[in-house]
Short mmCIF file of C-alpha atoms and ligand atoms in Angstrom, two decimals:
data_model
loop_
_atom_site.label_atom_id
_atom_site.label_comp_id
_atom_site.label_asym_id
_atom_site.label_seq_id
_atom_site.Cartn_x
_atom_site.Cartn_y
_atom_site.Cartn_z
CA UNK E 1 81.37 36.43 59.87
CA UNK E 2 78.68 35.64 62.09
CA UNK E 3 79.90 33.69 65.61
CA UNK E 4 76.78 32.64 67.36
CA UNK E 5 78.82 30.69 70.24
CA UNK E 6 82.25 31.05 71.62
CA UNK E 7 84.91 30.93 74.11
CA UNK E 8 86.34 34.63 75.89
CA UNK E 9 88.52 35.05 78.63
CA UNK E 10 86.87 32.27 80.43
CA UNK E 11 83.72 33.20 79.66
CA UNK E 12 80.81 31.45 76.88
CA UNK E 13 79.75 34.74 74.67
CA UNK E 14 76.75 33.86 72.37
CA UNK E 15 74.13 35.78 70.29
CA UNK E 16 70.50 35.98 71.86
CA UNK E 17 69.00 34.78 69.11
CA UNK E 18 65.59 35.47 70.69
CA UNK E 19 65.94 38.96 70.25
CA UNK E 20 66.99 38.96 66.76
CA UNK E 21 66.38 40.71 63.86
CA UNK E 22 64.63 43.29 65.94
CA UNK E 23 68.25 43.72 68.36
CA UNK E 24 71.66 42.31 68.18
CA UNK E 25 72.47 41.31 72.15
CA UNK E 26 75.25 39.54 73.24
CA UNK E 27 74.82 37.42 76.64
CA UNK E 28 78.01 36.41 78.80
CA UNK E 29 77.85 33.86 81.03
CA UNK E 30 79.85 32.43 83.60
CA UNK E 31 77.34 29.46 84.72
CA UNK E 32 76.73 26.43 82.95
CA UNK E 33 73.33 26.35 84.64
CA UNK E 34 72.71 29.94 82.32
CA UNK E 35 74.07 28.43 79.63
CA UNK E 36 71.38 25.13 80.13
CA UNK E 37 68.91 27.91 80.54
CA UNK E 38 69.52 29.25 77.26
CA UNK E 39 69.50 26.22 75.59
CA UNK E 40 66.23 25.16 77.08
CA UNK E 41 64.41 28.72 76.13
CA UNK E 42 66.27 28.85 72.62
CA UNK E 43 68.61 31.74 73.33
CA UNK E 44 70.65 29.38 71.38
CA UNK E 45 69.18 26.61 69.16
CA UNK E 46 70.32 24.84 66.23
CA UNK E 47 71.84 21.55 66.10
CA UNK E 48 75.79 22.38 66.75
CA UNK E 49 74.81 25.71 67.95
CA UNK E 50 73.44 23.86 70.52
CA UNK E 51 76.30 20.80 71.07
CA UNK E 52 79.03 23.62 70.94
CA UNK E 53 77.26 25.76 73.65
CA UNK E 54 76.68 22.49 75.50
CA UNK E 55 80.83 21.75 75.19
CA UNK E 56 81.44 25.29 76.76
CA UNK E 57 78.80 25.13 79.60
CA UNK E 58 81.24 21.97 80.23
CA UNK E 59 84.06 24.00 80.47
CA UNK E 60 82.50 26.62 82.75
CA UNK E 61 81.57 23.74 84.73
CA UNK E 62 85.10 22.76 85.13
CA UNK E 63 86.62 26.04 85.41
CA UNK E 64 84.78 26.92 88.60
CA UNK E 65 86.44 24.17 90.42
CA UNK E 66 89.78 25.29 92.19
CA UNK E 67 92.94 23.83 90.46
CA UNK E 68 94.10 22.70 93.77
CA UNK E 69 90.90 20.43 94.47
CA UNK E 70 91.18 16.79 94.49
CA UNK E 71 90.09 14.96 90.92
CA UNK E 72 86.94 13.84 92.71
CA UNK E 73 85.05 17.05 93.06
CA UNK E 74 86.14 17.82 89.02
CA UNK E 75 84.39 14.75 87.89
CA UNK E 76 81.42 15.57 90.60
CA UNK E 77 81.01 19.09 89.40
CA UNK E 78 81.24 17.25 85.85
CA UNK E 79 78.54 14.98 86.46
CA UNK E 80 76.20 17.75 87.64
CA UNK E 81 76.51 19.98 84.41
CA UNK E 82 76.55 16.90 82.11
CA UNK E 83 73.43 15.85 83.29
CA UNK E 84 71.79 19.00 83.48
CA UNK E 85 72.95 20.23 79.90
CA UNK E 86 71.67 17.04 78.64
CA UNK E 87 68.34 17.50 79.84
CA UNK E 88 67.78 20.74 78.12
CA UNK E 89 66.48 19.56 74.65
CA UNK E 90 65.68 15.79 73.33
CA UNK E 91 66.03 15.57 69.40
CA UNK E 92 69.33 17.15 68.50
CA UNK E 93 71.92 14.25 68.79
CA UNK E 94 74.79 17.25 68.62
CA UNK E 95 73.63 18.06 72.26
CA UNK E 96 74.76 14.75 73.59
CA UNK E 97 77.51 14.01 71.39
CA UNK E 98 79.53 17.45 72.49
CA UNK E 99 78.53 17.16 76.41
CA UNK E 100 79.74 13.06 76.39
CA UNK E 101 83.32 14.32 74.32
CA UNK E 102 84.22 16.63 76.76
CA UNK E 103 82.96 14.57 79.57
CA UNK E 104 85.03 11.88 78.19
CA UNK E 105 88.50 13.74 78.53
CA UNK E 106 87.85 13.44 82.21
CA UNK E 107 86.28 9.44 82.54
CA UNK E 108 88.84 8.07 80.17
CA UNK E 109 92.19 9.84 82.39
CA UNK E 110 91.22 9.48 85.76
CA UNK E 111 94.67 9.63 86.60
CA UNK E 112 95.28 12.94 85.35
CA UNK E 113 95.30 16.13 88.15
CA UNK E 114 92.59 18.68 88.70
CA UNK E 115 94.31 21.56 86.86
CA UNK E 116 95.28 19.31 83.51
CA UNK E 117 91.83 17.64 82.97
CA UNK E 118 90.04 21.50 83.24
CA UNK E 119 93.28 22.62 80.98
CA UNK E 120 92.29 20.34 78.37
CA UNK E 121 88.25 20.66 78.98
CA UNK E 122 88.73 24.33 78.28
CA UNK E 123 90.88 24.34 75.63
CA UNK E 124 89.22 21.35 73.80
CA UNK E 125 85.25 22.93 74.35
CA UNK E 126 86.90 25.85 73.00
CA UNK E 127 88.72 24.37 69.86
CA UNK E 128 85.39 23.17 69.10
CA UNK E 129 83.88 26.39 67.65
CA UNK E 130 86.54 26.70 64.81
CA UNK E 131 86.32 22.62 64.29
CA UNK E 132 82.42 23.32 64.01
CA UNK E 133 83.23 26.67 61.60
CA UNK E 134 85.35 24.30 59.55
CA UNK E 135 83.50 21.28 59.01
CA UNK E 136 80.87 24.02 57.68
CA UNK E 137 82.79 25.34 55.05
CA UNK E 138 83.36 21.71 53.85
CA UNK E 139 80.53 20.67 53.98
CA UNK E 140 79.20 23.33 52.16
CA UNK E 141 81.88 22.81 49.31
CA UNK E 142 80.83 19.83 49.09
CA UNK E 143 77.09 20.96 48.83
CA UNK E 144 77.90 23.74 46.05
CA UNK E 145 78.14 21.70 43.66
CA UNK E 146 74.70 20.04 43.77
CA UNK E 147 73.62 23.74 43.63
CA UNK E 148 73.25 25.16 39.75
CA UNK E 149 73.96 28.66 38.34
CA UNK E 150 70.51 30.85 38.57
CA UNK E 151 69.03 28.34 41.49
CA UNK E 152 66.05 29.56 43.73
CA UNK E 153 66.40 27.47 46.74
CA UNK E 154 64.29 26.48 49.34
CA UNK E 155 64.93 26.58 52.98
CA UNK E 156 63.27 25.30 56.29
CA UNK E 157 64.14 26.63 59.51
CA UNK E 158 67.67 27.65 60.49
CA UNK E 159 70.39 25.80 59.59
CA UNK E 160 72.67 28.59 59.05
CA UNK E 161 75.53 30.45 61.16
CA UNK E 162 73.07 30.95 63.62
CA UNK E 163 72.46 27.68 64.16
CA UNK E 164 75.66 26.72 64.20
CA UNK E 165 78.98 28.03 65.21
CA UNK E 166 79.55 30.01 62.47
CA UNK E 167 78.61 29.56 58.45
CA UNK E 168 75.80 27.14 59.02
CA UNK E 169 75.06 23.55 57.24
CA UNK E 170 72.13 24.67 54.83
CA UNK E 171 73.45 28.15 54.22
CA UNK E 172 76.95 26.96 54.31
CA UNK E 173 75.73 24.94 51.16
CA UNK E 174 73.96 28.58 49.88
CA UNK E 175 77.29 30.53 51.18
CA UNK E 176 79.82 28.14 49.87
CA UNK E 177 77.69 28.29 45.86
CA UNK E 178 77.55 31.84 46.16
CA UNK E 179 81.41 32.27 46.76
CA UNK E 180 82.12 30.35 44.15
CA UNK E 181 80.39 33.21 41.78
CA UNK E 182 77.50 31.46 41.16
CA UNK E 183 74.02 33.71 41.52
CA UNK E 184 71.33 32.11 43.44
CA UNK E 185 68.34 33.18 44.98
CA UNK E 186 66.79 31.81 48.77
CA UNK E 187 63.38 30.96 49.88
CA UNK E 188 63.13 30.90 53.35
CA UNK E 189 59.79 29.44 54.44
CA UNK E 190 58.84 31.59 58.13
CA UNK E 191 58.82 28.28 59.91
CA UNK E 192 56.07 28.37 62.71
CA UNK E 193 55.39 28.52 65.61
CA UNK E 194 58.90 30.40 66.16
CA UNK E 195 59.74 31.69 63.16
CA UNK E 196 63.41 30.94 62.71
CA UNK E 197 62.85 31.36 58.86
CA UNK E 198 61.58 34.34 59.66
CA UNK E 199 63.93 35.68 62.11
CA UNK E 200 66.98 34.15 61.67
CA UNK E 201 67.32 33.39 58.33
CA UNK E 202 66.15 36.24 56.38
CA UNK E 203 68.71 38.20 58.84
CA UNK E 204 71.57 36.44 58.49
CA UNK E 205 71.18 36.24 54.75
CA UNK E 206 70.32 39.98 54.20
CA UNK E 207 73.86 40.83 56.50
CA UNK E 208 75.40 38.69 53.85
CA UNK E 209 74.14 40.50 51.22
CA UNK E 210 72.60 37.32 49.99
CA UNK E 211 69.18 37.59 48.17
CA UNK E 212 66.46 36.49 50.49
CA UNK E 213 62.70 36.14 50.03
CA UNK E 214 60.06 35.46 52.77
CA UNK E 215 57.52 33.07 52.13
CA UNK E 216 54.49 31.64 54.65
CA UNK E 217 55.55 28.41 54.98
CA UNK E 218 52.37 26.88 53.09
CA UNK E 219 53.02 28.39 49.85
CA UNK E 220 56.03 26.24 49.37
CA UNK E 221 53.73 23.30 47.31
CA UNK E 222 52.26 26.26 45.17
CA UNK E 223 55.87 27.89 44.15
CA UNK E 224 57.13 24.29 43.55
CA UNK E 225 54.42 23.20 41.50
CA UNK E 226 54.78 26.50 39.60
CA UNK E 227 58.29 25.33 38.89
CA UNK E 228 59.79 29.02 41.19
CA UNK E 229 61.88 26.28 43.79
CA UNK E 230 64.89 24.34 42.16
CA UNK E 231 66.09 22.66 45.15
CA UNK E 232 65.25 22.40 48.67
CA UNK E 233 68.00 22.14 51.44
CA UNK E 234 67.48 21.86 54.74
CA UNK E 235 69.48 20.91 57.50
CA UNK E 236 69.06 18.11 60.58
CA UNK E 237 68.54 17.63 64.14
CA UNK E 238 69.90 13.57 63.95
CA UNK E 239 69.67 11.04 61.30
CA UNK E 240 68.93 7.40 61.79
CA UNK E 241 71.39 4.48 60.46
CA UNK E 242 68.74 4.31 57.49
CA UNK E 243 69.18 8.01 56.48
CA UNK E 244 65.56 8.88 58.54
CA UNK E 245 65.97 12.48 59.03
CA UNK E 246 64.44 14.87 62.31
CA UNK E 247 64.96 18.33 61.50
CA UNK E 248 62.02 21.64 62.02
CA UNK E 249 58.30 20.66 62.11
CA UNK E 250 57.29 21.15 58.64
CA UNK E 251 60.63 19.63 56.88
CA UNK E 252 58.62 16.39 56.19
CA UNK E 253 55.59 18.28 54.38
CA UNK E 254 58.02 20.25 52.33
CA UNK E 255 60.40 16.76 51.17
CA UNK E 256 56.63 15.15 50.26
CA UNK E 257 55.93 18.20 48.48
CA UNK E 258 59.31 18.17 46.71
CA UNK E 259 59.01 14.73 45.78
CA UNK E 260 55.40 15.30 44.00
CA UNK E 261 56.70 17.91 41.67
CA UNK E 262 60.58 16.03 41.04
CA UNK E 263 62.83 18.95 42.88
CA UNK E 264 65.66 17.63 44.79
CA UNK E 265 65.46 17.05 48.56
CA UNK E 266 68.74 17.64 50.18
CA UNK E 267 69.87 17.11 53.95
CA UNK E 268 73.33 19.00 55.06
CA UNK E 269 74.40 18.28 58.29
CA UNK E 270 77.60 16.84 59.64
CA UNK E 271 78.66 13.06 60.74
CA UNK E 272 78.00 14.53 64.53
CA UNK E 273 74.22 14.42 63.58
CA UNK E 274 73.96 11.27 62.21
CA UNK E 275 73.44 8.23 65.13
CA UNK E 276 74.19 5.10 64.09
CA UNK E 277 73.19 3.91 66.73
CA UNK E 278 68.78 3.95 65.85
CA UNK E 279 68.02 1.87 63.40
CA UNK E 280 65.42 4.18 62.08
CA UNK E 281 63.64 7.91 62.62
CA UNK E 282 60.81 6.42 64.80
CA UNK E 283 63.15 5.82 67.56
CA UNK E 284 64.10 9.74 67.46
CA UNK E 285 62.74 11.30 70.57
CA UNK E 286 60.76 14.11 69.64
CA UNK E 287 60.65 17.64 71.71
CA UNK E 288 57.33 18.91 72.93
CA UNK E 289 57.21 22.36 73.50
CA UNK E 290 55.11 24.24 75.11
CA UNK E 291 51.35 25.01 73.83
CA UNK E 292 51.81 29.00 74.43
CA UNK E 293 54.21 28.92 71.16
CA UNK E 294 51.31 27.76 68.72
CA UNK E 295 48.30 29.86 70.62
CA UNK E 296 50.20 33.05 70.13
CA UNK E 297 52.74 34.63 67.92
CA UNK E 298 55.13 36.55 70.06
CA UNK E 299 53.09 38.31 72.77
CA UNK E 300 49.88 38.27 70.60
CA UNK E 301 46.81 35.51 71.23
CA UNK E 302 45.79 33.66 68.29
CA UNK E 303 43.00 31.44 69.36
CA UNK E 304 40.03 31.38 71.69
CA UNK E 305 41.52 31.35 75.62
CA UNK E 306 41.57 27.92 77.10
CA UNK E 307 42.40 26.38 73.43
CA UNK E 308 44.28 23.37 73.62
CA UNK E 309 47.00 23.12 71.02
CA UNK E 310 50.12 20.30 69.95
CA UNK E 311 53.39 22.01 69.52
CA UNK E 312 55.99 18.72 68.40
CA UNK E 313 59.12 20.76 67.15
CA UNK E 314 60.50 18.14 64.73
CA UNK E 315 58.89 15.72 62.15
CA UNK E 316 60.79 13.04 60.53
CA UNK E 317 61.18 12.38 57.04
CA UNK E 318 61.70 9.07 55.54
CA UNK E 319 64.91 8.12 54.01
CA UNK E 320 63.11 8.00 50.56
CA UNK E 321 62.37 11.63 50.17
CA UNK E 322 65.91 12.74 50.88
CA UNK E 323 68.00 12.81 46.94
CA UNK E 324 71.40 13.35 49.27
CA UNK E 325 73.06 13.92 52.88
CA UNK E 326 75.68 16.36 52.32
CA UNK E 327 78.41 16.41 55.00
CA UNK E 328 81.93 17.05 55.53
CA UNK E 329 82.95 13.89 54.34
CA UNK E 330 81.05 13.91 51.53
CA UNK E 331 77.72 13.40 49.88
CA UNK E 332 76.02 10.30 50.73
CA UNK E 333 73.52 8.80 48.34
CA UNK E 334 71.00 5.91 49.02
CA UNK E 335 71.44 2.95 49.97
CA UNK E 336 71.99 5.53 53.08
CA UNK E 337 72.78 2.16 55.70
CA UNK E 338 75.50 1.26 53.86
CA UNK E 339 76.87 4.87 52.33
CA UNK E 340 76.58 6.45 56.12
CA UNK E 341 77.84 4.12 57.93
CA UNK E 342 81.25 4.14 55.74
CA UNK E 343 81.47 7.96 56.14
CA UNK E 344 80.72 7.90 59.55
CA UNK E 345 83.69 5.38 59.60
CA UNK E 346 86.00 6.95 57.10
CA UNK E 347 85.64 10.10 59.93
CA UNK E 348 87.03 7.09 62.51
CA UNK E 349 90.15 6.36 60.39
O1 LIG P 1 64.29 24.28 67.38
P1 LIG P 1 65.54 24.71 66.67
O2 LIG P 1 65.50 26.10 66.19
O3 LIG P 1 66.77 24.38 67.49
O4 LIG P 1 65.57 23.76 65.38
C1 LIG P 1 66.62 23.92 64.47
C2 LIG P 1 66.49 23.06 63.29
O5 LIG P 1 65.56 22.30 63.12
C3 LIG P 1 67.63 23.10 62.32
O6 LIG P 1 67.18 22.87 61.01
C4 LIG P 1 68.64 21.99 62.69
O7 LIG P 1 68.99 22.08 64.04
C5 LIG P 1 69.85 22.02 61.85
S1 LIG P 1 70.86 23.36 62.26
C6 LIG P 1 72.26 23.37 61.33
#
């Protein structure tokens, strides 16, 4: 199986996933400040690819501070890397949620020494890629059966091993249906400007064996209308109290598009993504990336020189496109307030 991110012999070991499908390159790092870096460039993306990278550049941070040091220059050097890890990318909720969970260990036991607040940082950031694997593989179980024998499913983006851990939230859905026997067949629009669908998903799909077909991402409306898409899943970059979903520019076309011609629109992501705490998607801070993604695809121009272009690398879809969020807890159905906010808590309990 796929492991995008994870823990060896105190160093963070992750897939470069802008080199893929062309070259499979692992980096090592040693530095949170490279592992920030790759966050920030998209070495590593995805939603809990992201947050579980983010845990581990934690734990680098931590490690490079002598056992022997008093508690304040842990929490300092703690501090430093939080801040900076958290500044890497806006919209993914996973990114904050992992870096304040391991900062946490240290705030909440400010009586404990040097060397047993990094013991536990390390060994709980590390823990965290097999939690991430496994709430995957429920989640996905609990997708599967939304999914029906013969399905061609659509995909946007990413949200597979690659963006995750391991196993992935909209192919752990695909995964999960295919090893229960049934046959199924994935659409995976290319998703510019970077062309994770492209990339990332056709690749990890093919190594799986799984059958795979490129499309340009605006001929989704044309194969739905002529009834070639049975389902759409997708996965999410945070979800509002009211079941508002940020995930990929282009996700919100593609759930309108769904809508118009009656195929179901689902979300898989887990609890981590949702935050209660925003009322609704417009108060989801959206990532602006840089204009040189859109005026060129990889070292090729596209436009005129000088051209100005917008590069926003989520939308939001409203609650009422999205049929179901499937997570680890189960599948939440609208009214999404109410039927969130008791899995979220049921995860509490
Ligand atoms: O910019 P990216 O590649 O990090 O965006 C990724 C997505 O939008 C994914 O769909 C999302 O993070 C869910 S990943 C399980």
């Amino acid at each position: 199986m796929i492991r995008t991110v994870e823990w060896s012999n105190g160093e963070v070991v992750m897939i470069d996933q802008t080199r893929l499908p062309q070259e499979y390159v692992q980096l090592r790092m040693t530095d949170y400040r490279n592992v920030a870096h790759a966050i920030r460039v998209m070495q590593v993306r995805g939603a809990p690819a992201i947050g579980v990278a983010a845990a581990l550049g934690m734990a680098l941070a931590a490690q490079a501070v002598d056992r022997e040091a008093e508690r304040g220059e842990l929490d300092a050097a703690l501090e430093r890397a939080a801040q900076e890890l958290m500044s890497t990318r806006p919209t993914a909720i996973n990114l904050f949620w992992a870096v304040r969970r391991i900062w946490d260990l240290a705030r909440e036991k400010p009586g404990w020494s040097t060397e047993r607040c990094r013991h536990e940082i390390i060994e709980t950031a590390a823990a965290m890629v097999d939690e991430d694997i496994a709430i995957n593989r429920a989640l996905g179980l609990n997708g599967a059966d939304l999914v029906p024998e013969n399905a061609a499913i659509l995909t946007h983006c990413n949200a597979g091993a690659l963006a995750c851990a391991g196993y992935g939230t909209a192919l752990g859905v695909v995964r999960a249906a295919v090893e229960q026997g049934k046959r199924i067949r994935v659409l995976a629009d290319e998703t510019r400007p970077r062309l994770q669908g492209a990339q990332l998903t056709c690749w990890e799909l093919q190594e799986d064996g799984i059958p795979v077909t490129l499309i340009p991402d605006n001929a989704a409306g044309s194969l739905m209308r002529r009834g070639e898409i049975d389902l759409v899943v997708v996965g999410a970059d945070r979800i509002a109290a009211n079941g508002d979903v940020a995930n990929k520019i282009g996700t919100y076309p593609v759930a309108v598009l769904a809508k118009e011609n009656g195929i179901p629109f689902y979300v898989a992501a887990p609890l981590s993504t949702i935050d209660l705490s925003l009322p609704t998607g417009e108060e989801i801070p959206i990532e602006q990336r840089d204009s040189a993604e859109v005026t060129s695809v990889g070292v090729q121009s596209i436009g005129p020189a000088g051209i100005a272009a917008l590069n926003p690398a989520f939308d939001v879809t409203p609650a009422r496109y999205v049929q179901a969020i499937i997570t680890e807890k189960g599948v939440a159905k609208p009214p999404y307030e109410e039927n969130l906010r008791r899995l979220c808590e049921s995860e509490r309990s």
